PDB file of C-alpha atoms and ligand atoms in Angstrom:
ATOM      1  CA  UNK A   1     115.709  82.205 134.947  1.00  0.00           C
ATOM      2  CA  UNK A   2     114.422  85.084 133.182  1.00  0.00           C
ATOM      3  CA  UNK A   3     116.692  87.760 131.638  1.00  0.00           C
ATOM      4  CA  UNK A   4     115.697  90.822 129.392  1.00  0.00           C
ATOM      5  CA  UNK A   5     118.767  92.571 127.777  1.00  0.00           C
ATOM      6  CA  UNK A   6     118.395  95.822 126.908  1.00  0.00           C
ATOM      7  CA  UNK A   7     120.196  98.973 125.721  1.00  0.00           C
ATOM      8  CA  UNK A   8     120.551 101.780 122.904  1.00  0.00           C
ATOM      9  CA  UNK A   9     121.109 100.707 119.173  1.00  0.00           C
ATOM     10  CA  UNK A  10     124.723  99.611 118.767  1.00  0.00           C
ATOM     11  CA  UNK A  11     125.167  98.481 122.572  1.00  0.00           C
ATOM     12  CA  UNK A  12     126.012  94.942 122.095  1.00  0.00           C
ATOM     13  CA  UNK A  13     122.522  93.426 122.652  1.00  0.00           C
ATOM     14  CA  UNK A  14     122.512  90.695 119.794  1.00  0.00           C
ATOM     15  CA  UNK A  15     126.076  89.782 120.583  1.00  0.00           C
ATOM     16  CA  UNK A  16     125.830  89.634 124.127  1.00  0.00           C
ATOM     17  CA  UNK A  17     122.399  87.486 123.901  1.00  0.00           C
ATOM     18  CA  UNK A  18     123.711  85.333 121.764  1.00  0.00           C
ATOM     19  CA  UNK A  19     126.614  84.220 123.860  1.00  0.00           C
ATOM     20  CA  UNK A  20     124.868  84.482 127.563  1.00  0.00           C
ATOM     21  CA  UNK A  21     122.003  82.426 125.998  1.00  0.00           C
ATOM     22  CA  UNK A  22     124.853  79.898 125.282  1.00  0.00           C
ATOM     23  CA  UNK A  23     126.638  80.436 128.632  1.00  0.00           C
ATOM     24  CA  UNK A  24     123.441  80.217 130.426  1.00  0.00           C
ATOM     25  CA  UNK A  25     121.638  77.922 128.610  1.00  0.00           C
ATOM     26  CA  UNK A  26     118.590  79.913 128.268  1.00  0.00           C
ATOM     27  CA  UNK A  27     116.264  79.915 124.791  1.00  0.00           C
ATOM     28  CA  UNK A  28     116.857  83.289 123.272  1.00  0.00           C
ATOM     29  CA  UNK A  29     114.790  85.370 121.428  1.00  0.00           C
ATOM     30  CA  UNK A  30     114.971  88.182 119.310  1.00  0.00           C
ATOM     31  CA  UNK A  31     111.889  90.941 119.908  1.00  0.00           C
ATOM     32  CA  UNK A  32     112.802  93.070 116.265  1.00  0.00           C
ATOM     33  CA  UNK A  33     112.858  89.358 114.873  1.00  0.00           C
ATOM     34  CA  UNK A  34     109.946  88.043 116.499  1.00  0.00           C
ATOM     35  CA  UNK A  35     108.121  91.431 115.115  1.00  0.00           C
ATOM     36  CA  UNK A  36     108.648  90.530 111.812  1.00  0.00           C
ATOM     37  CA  UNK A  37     108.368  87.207 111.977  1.00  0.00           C
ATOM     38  CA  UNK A  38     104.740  88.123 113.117  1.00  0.00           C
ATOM     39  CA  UNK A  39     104.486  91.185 110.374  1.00  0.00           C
ATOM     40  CA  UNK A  40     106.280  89.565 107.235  1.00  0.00           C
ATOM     41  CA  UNK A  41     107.579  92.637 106.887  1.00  0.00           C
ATOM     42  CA  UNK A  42     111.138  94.456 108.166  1.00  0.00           C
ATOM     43  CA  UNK A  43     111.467  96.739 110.507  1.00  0.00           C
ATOM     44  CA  UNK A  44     112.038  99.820 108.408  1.00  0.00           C
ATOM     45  CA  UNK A  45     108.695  98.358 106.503  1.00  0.00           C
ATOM     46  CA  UNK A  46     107.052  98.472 109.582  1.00  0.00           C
ATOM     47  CA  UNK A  47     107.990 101.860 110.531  1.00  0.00           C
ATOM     48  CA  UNK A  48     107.196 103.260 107.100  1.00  0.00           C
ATOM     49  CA  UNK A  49     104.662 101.591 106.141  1.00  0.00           C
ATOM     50  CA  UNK A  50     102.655 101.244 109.673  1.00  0.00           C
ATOM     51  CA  UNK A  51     104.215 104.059 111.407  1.00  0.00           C
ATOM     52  CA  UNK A  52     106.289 104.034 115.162  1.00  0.00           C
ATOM     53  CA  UNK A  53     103.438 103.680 117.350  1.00  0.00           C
ATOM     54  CA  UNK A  54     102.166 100.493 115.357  1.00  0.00           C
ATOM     55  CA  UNK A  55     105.357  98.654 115.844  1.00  0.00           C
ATOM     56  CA  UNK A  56     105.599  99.976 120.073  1.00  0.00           C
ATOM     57  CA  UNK A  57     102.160  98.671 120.386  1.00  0.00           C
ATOM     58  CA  UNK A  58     103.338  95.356 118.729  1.00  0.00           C
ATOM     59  CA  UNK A  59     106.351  95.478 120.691  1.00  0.00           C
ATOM     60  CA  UNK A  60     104.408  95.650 124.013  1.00  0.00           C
ATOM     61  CA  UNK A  61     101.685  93.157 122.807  1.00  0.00           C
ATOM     62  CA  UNK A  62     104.629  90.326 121.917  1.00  0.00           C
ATOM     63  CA  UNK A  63     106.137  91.513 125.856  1.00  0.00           C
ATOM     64  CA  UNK A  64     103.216  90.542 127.576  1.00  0.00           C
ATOM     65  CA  UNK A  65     103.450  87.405 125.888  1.00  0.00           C
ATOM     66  CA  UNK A  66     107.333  86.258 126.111  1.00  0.00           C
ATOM     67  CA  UNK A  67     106.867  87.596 130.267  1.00  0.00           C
ATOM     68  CA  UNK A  68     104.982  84.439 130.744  1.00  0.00           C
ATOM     69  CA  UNK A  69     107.775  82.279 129.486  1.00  0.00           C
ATOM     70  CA  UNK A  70     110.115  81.170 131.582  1.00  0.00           C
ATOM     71  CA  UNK A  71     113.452  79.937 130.778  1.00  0.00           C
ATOM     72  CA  UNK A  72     114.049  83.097 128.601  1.00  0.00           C
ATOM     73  CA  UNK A  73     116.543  85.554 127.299  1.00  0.00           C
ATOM     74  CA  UNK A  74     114.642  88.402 125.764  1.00  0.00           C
ATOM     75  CA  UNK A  75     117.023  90.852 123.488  1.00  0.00           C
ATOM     76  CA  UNK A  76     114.900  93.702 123.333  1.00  0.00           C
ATOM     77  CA  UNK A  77     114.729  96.870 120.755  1.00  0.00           C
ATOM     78  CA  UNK A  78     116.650  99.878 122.022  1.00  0.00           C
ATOM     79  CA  UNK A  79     112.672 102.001 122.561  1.00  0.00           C
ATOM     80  CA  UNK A  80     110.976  99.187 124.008  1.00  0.00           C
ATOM     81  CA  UNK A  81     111.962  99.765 127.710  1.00  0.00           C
ATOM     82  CA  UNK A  82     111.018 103.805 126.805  1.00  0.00           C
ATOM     83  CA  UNK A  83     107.261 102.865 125.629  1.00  0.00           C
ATOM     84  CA  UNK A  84     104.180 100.936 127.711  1.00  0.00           C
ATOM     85  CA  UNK A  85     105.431 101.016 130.934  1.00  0.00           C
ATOM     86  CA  UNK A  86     107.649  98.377 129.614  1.00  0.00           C
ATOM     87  CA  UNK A  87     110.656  98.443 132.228  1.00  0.00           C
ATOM     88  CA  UNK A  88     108.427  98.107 134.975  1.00  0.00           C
ATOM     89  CA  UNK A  89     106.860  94.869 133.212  1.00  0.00           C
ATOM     90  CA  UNK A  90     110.123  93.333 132.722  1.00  0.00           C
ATOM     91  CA  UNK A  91     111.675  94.100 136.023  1.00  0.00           C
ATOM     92  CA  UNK A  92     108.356  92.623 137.669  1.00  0.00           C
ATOM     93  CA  UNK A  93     109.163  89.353 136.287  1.00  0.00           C
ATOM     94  CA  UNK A  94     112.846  88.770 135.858  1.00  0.00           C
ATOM     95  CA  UNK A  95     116.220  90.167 135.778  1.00  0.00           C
ATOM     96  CA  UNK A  96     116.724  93.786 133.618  1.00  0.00           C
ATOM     97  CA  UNK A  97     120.348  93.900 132.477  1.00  0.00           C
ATOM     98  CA  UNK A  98     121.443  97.437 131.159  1.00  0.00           C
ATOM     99  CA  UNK A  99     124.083  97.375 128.454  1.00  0.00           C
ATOM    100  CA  UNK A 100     125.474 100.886 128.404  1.00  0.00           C
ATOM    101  CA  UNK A 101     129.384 101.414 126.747  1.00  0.00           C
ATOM    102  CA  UNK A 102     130.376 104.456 126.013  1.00  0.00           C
ATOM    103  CA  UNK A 103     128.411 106.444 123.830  1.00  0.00           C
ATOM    104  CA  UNK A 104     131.352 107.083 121.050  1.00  0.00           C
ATOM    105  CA  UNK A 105     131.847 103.203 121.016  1.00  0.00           C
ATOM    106  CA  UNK A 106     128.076 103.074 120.249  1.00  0.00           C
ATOM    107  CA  UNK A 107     128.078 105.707 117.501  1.00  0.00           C
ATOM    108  CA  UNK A 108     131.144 104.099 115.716  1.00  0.00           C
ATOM    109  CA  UNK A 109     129.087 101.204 115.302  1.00  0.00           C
ATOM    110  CA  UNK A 110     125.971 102.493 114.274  1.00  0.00           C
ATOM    111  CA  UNK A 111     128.125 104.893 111.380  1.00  0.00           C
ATOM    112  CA  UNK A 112     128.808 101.452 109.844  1.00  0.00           C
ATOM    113  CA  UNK A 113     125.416  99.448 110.508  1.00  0.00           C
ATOM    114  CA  UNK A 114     122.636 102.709 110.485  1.00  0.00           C
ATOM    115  CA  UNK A 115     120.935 101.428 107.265  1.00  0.00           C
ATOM    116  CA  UNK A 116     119.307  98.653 109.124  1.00  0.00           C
ATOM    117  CA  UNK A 117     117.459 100.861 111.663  1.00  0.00           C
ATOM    118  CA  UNK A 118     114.798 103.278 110.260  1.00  0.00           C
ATOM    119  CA  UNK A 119     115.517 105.910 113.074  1.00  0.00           C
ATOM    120  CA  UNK A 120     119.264 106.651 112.161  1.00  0.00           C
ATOM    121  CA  UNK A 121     119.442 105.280 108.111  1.00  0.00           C
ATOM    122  CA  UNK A 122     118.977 109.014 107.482  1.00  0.00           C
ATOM    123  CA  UNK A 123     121.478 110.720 109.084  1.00  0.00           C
ATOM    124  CA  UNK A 124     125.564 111.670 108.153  1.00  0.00           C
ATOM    125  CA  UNK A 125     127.592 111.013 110.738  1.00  0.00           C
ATOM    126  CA  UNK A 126     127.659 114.307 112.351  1.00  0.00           C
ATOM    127  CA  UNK A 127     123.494 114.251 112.967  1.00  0.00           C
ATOM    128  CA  UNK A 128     124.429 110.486 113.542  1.00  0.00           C
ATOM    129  CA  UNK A 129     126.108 111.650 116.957  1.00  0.00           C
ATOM    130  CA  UNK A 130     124.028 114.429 118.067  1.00  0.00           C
ATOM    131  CA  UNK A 131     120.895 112.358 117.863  1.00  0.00           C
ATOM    132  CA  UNK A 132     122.849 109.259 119.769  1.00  0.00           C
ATOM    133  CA  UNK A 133     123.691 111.725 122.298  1.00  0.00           C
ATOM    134  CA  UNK A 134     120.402 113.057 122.577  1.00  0.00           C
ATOM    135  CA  UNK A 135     118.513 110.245 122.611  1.00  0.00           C
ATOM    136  CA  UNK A 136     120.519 108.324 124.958  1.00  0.00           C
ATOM    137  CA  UNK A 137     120.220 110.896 127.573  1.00  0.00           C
ATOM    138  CA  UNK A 138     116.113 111.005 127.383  1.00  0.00           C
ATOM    139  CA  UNK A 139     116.194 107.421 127.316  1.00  0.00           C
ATOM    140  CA  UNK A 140     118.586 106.769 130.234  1.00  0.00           C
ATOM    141  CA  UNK A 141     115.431 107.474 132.836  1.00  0.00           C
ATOM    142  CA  UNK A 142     113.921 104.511 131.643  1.00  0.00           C
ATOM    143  CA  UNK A 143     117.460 102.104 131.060  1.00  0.00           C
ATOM    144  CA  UNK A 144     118.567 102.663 134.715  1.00  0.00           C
ATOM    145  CA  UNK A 145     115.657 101.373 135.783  1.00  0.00           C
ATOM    146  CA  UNK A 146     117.368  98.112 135.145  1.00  0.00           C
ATOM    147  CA  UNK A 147     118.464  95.700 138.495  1.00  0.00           C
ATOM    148  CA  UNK A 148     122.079  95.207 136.941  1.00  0.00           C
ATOM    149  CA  UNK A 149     123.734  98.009 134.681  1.00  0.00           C
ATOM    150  CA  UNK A 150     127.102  97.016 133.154  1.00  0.00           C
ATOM    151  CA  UNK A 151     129.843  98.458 130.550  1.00  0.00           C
ATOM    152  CA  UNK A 152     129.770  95.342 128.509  1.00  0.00           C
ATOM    153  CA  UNK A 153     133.586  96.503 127.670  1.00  0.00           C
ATOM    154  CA  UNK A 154     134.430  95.733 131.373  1.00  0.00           C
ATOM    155  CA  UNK A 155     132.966  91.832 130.995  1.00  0.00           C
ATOM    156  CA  UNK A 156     134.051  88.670 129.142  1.00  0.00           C
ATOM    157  CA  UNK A 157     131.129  85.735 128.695  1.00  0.00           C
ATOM    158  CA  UNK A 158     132.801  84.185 131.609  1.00  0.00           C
ATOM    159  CA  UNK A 159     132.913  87.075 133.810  1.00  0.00           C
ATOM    160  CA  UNK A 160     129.118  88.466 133.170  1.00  0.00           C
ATOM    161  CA  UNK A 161     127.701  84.722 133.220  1.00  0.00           C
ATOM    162  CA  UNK A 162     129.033  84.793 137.001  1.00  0.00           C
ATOM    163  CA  UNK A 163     127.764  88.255 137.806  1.00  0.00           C
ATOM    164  CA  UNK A 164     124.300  87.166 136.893  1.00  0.00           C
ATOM    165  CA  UNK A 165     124.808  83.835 137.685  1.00  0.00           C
ATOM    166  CA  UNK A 166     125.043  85.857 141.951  1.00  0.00           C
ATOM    167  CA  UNK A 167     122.261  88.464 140.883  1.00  0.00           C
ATOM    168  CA  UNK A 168     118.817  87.228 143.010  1.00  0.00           C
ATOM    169  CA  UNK A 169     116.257  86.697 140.130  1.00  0.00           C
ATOM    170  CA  UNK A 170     112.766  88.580 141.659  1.00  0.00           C
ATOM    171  CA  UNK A 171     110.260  85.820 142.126  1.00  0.00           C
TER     172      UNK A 171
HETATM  173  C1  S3P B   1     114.959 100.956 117.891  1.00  0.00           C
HETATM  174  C2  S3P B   1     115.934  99.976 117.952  1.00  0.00           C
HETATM  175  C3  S3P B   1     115.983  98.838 117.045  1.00  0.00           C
HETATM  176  C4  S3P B   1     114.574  98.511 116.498  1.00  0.00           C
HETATM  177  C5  S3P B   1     113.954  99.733 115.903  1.00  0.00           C
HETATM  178  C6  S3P B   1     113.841 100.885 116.914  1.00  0.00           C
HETATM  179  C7  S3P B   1     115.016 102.094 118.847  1.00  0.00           C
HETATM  180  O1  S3P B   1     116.502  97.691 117.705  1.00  0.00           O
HETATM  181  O2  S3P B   1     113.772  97.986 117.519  1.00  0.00           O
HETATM  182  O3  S3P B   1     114.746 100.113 114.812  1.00  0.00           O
HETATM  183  O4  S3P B   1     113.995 102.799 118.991  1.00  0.00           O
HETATM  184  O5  S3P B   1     116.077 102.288 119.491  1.00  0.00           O
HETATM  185  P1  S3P B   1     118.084  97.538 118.056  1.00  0.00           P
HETATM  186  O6  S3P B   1     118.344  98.259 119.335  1.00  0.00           O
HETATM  187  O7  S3P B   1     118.227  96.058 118.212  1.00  0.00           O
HETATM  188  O8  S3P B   1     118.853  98.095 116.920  1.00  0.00           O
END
């Protein structure tokens, strides 16, 4: 099985990977980590230093890699499915899995955990929501793309391990 978790900044990705990768027994891997892993640098390096479209193209380069791996559970960057005709990549070769809570829930995290991500570290919280908001809603063309879309509030580990557990992987 093949899964690629994705959703906006603050979603629930690394959480959720981390305990479906346990639940399903699947290797898990990390795409920001594997990026600078690859780099030696951070990701807010990477964007400063390199610039956005450097660290998509990486992003996209490492994808075409990992798609060829199979068992996998991909936790991918909240742009990647947005860039590189990504989505339809991933959804060509295993199962997409949206994770979309509320926005609020999402921008209560990222108030306490922005400094981290080179796209929000310089906002206050007020531009912090706005650009959430905004973003989220150019992005969402691309994240409902995905074969199963889910309010990760709705799930436990037990509960979403069975709902993909009866999703048909594509073969
Ligand atoms: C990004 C999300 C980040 C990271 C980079 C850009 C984005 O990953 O890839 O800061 O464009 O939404 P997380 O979603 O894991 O924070």
């Amino acid at each position: 099985m093949k899964i690629f978790l994705i959703g906006f900044m603050g979603s629930g990705k690394s959480y959720w990977a981390r305990h479906l990768s346990e639940s399903l027994d699947l290797p898990l891997l990390d795409m920001d980590e594997e990026i600078e892993k690859k780099t030696g640098l951070n990701i807010t390096e990477i964007f400063s230093k390199k610039g956005e479209m450097y660290f998509r193209t990486l992003e996209h380069e490492l994808l075409k890699g990992f798609i060829r791996r199979d068992p996998l559970l991909l936790s991918c960057g909240g742009g990647l499915p947005c860039f590189n005709d990504n989505m339809s990549l991933m959804n060509e070769h295993g199962l997409t899995i949206w994770l979309d809570p509320p926005v609020e829930i999402m921008v209560e995290r990222l108030k306490r955990k922005k400094y981290k991500r080179p796209l929000l570290k310089d906002l206050d919280d007020e531009q912090l929501t706005e650009y959430v908001t905004k973003k989220l809603s150019e992005r969402t063309a691309f994240y409902s793309q995905a074969q199963l879309i889910i309010n990760p509030l709705d799930y436990s580990v037990e509960s979403l391990t069975q709902k993909i557990l009866s999703c048909k992987e594509p073969t």
